[in-house]
Coordinates of C-alpha atoms in Angstrom, one line a residue:
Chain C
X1 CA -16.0 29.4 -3.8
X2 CA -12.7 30.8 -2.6
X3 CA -10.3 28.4 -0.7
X4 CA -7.2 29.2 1.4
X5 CA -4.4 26.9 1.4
X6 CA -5.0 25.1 4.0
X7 CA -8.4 24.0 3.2
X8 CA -6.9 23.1 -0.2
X9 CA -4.4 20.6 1.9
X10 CA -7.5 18.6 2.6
X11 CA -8.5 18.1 -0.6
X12 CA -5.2 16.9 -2.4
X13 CA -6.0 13.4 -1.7
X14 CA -9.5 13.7 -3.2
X15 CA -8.1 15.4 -6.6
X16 CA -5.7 13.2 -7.1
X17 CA -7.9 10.4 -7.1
X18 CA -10.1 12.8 -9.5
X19 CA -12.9 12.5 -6.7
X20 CA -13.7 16.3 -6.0
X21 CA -17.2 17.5 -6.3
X22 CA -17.4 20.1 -9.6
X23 CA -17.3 22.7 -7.5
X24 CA -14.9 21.8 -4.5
X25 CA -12.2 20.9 -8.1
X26 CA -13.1 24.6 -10.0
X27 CA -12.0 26.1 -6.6
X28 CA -9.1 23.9 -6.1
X29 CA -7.7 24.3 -9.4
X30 CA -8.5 27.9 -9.1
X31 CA -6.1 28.2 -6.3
X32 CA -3.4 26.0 -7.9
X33 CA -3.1 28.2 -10.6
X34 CA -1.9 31.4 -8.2
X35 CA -0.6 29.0 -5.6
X36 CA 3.0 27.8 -6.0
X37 CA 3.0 26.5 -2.3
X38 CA -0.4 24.2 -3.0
X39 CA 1.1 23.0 -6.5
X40 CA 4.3 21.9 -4.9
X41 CA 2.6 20.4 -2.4
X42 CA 0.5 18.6 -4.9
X43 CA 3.6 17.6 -6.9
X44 CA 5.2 16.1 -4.2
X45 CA 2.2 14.0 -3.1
X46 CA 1.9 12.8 -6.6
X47 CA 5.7 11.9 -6.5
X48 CA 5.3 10.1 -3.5
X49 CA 2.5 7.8 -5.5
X50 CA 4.5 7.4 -8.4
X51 CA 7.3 6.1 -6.3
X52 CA 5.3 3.7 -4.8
X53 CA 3.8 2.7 -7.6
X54 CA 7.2 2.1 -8.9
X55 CA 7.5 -1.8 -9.4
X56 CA 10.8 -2.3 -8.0
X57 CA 9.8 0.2 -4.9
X58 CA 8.4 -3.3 -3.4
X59 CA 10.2 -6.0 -5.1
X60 CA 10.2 -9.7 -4.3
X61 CA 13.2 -11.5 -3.1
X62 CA 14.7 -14.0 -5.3
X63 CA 13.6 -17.3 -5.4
X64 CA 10.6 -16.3 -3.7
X65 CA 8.0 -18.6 -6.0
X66 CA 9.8 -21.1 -6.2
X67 CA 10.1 -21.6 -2.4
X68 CA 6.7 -20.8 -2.1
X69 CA 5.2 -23.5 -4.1
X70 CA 7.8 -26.0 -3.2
X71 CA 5.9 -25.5 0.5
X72 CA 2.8 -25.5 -0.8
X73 CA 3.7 -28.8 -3.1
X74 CA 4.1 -30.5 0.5
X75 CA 1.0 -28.6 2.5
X76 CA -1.4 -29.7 -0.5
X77 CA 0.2 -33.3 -1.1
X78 CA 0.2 -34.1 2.9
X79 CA -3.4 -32.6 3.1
X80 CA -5.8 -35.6 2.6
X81 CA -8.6 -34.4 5.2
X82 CA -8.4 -30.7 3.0
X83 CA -10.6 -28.3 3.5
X84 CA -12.1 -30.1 6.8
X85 CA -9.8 -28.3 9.1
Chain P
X1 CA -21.5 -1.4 -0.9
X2 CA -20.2 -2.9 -4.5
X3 CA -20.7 -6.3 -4.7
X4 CA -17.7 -7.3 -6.5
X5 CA -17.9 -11.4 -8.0
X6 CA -14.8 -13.4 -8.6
X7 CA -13.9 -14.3 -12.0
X8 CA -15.9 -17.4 -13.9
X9 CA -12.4 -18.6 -14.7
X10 CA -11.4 -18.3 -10.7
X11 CA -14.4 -19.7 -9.0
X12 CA -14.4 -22.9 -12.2
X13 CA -10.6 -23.2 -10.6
X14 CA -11.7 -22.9 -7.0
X15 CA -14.7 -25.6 -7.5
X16 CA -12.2 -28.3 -9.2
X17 CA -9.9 -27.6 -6.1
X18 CA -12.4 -28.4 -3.6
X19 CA -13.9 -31.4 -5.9
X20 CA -9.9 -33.0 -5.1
X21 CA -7.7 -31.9 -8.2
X22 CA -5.7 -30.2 -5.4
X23 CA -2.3 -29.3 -7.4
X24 CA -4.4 -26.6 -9.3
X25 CA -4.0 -24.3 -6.0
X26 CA -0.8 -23.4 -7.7
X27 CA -2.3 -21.9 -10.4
X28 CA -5.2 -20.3 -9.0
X29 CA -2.4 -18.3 -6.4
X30 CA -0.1 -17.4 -9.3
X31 CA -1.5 -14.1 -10.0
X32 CA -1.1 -13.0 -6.2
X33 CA 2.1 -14.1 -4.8
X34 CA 3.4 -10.5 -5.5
X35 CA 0.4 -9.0 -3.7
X36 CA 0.5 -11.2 -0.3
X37 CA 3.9 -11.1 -0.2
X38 CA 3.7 -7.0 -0.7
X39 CA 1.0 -6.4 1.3
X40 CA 2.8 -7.9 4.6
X41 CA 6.3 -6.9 4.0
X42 CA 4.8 -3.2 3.5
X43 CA 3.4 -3.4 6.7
X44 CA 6.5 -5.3 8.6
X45 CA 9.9 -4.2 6.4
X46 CA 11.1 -7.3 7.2
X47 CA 11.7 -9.7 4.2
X48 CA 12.1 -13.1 6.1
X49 CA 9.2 -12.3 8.3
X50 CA 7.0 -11.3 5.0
X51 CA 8.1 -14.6 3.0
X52 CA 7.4 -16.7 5.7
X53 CA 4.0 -15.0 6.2
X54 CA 3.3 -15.0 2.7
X55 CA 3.6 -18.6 2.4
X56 CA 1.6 -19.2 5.8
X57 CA -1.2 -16.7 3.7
X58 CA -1.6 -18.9 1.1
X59 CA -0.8 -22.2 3.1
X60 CA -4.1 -20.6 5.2
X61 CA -5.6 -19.9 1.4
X62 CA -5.5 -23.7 1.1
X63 CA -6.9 -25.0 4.2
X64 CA -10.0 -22.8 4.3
X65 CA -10.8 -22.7 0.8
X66 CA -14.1 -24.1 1.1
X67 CA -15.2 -21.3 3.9
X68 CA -14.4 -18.8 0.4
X69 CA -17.9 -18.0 -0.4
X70 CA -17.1 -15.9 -3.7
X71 CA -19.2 -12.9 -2.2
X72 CA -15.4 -11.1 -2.4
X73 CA -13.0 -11.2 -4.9
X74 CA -10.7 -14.3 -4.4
X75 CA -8.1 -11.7 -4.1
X76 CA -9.7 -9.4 -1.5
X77 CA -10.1 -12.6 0.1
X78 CA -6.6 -13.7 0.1
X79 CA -5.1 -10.0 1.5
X80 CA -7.6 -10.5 4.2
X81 CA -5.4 -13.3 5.2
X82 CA -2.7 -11.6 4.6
X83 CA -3.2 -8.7 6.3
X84 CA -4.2 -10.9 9.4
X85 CA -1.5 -12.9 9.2
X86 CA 0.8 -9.5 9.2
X87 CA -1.5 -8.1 12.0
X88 CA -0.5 -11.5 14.5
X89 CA 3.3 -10.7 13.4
X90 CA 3.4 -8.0 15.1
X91 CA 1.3 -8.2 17.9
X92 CA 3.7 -11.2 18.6
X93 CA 7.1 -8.6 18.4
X94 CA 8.5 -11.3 16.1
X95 CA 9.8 -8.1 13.8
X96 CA 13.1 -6.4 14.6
X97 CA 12.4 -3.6 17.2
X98 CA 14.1 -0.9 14.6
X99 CA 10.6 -1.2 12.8
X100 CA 8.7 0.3 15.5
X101 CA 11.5 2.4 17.6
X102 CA 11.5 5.3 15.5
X103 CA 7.7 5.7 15.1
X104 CA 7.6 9.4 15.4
X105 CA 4.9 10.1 12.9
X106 CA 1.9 11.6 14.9
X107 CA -1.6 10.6 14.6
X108 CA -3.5 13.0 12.5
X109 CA -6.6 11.4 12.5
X110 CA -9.5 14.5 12.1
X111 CA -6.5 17.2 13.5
X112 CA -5.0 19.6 11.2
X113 CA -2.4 19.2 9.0
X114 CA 0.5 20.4 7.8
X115 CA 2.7 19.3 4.6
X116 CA 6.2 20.0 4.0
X117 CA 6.4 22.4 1.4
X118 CA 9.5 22.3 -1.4
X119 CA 8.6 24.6 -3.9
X120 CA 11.6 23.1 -5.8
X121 CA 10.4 19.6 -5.6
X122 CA 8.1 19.3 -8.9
X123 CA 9.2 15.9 -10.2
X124 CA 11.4 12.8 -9.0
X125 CA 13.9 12.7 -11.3
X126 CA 14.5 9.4 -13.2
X127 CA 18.2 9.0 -11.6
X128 CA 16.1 9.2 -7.9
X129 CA 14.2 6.5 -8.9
X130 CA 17.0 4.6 -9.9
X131 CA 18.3 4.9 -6.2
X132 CA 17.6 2.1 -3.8
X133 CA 18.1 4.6 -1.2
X134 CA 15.0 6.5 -1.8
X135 CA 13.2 3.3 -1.8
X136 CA 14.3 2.4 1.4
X137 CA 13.0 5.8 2.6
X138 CA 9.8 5.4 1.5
X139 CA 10.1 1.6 2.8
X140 CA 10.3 3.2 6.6
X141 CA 8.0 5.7 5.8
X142 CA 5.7 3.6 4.8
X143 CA 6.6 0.8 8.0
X144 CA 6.2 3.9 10.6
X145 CA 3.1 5.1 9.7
X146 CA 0.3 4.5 12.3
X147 CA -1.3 1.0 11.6
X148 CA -4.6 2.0 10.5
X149 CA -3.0 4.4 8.0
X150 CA -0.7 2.4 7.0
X151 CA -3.0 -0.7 6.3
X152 CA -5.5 1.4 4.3
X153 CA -2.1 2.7 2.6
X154 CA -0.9 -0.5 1.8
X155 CA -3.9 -1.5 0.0
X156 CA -4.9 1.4 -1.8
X157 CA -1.6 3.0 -3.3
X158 CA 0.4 -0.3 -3.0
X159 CA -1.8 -2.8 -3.8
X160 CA -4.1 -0.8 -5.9
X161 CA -7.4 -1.9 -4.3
X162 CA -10.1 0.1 -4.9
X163 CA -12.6 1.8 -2.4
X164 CA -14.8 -0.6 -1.7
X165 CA -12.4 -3.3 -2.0
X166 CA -10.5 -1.9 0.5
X167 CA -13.1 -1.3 2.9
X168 CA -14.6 -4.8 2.9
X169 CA -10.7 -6.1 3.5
X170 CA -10.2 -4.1 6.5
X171 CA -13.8 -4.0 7.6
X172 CA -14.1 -0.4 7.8
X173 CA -16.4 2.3 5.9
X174 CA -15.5 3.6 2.6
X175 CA -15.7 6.9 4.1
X176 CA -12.6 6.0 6.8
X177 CA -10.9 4.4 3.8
X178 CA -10.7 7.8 2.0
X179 CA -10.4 9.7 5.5
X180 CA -7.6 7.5 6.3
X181 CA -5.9 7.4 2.8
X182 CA -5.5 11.0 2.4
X183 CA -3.8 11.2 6.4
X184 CA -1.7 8.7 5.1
X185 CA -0.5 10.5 1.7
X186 CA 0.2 13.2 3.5
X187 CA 2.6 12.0 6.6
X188 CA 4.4 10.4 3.7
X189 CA 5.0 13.4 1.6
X190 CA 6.3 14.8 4.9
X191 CA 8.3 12.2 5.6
X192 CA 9.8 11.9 2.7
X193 CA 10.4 15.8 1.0
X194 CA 14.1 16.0 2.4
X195 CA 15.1 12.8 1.3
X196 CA 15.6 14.6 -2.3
X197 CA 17.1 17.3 -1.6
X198 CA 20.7 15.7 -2.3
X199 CA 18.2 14.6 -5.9
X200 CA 17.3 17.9 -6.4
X201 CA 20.1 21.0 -6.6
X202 CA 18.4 24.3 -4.8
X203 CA 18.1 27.0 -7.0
X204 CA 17.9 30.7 -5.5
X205 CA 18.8 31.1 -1.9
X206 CA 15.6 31.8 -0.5
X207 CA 14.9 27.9 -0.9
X208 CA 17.8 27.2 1.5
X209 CA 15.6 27.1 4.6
X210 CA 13.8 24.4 3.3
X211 CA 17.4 22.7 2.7
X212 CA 19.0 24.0 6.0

């Protein structure tokens, strides 16, 4: 199976989540190996992941638990008919 | 579809909740306070508005616990809420019209696509992850993405859901989740390629186009 680049495009997504059927990933990686446009593209897409996997990408504000349960503290002790609502 | 349980530790919690030893909602949220509060402020950028909607997740949490059925993970559960509850903030405009002003990125749903390509672009450099700047990119990336991208986004790259997980949240096909997820990816690595270039010097002048 030979693949052009833009039919590898549509499979970046599915080898980065190491989902490719045997075949569709021998012809992917086939093509990565000539194909400096593909790999960058792969790179990138990968980079993108890593950044947003990144804990302080998304990071809570301070004081955020603490405010959180000091609400829930009052929901919970003013809710005598819980879970009826 | 995966049937997926909630922990024996989670559901003992839950059942001593709803038998009136209330206070222990506390713990049994603990572990997800990051996740609600992520999963909404991904999808609104706006911190106030995620906090608040975090705590009105969990405040929901509380109130309908006895409708949770353990079919779902307690946690799929929860960012069902959440996602709802991020879903009504905007319907209702409450988010600062920045958010939705510059919402350029195009619908790619089953059209072709194209990525940026920057063959110089093979790692992030430690020193761009260290910028807050880059964050904030990807932040707005992230924000302007289509909603039904961006919600299948949010859960699988952010939150880390998998498939199935994902699917039964949003109450769409696994099929759409992976559809949906890889449109996604790839706006954002568009989106986001020349915001390092100042990260990452250009070597060779025939990558200056990509720079210009």
């Amino acid at each position: 199976m030979n693949l052009d680049c833009k039919h590898v495009w549509e499979h970046i997504s599915g080898y980065l989540d190491r989902q490719l059927d045997p075949e569709v990933l021998a012809a992917v990686e086939k093509h990565l190996e000539s194909c400096e446009v593909c790999s960058a593209v792969l790179d990138s897409t990968r980079n993108v992941l890593v950044l947003t996997a990144d804990d302080r990408t998304y990071e809570l504000p301070v004081g955020y638990s603490e405010r959180l349960h000091d609400r829930l503290t009052v929901v919970i002790r003013g809710g005598r008919d819980f879970g009826n609502q | 579809m995966v049937k997926v349980t909630t922990t024996t530790d989670e559901a003992a919690l839950i059942r001593r909740i709803l038998a009136g030893e209330t206070e222990l909602f506390h713990e049994l949220i603990r572990p997800y306070e990051r996740l609600v509060y992520v999963t909404i402020f991904a999808i609104l950028k706006n911190e106030t508005e995620a906090e608040d909607g975090a705590q009105e997740t969990m405040i929901n949490a509380f109130r309908h616990l006895k409708s949770f059925r353990g079919e779902a993970k307690f946690s799929t559960w929860l960012v069902t809420i959440a996602m709802n509850e991020a879903r009504k903030r905007l319907r209702k405009g409450k988010v600062t019209a920045e958010d939705s002003l510059d919402a350029t990125i195009e619908d790619h749903e089953g059209g072709d696509y194209t990525p940026t390509v920057l063959t110089d672009w093979r790692e992030i450099p430690l020193e761009a992850l260290e910028k807050k700047e880059l964050r904030e990119k990807l932040h707005d990336a992230v924000a302007n993405l289509p909603e039904k991208y961006r919600e299948v986004f949010v859960l699988r790259d952010i939150e880390e859901l998998n498939q199935e997980e994902t699917a039964a949240a949003l109450g769409i096909n696994v099929t759409l989740v992976k559809v949906r997820l890889h449109r996604a990816r790839m706006m954002l690595q568009k989106a986001l390629v020349p915001y390092l270039q100042n990260e990452v010097a250009p070597r060779g002048s025939f990558l200056r186009r990509w720079f210009a």
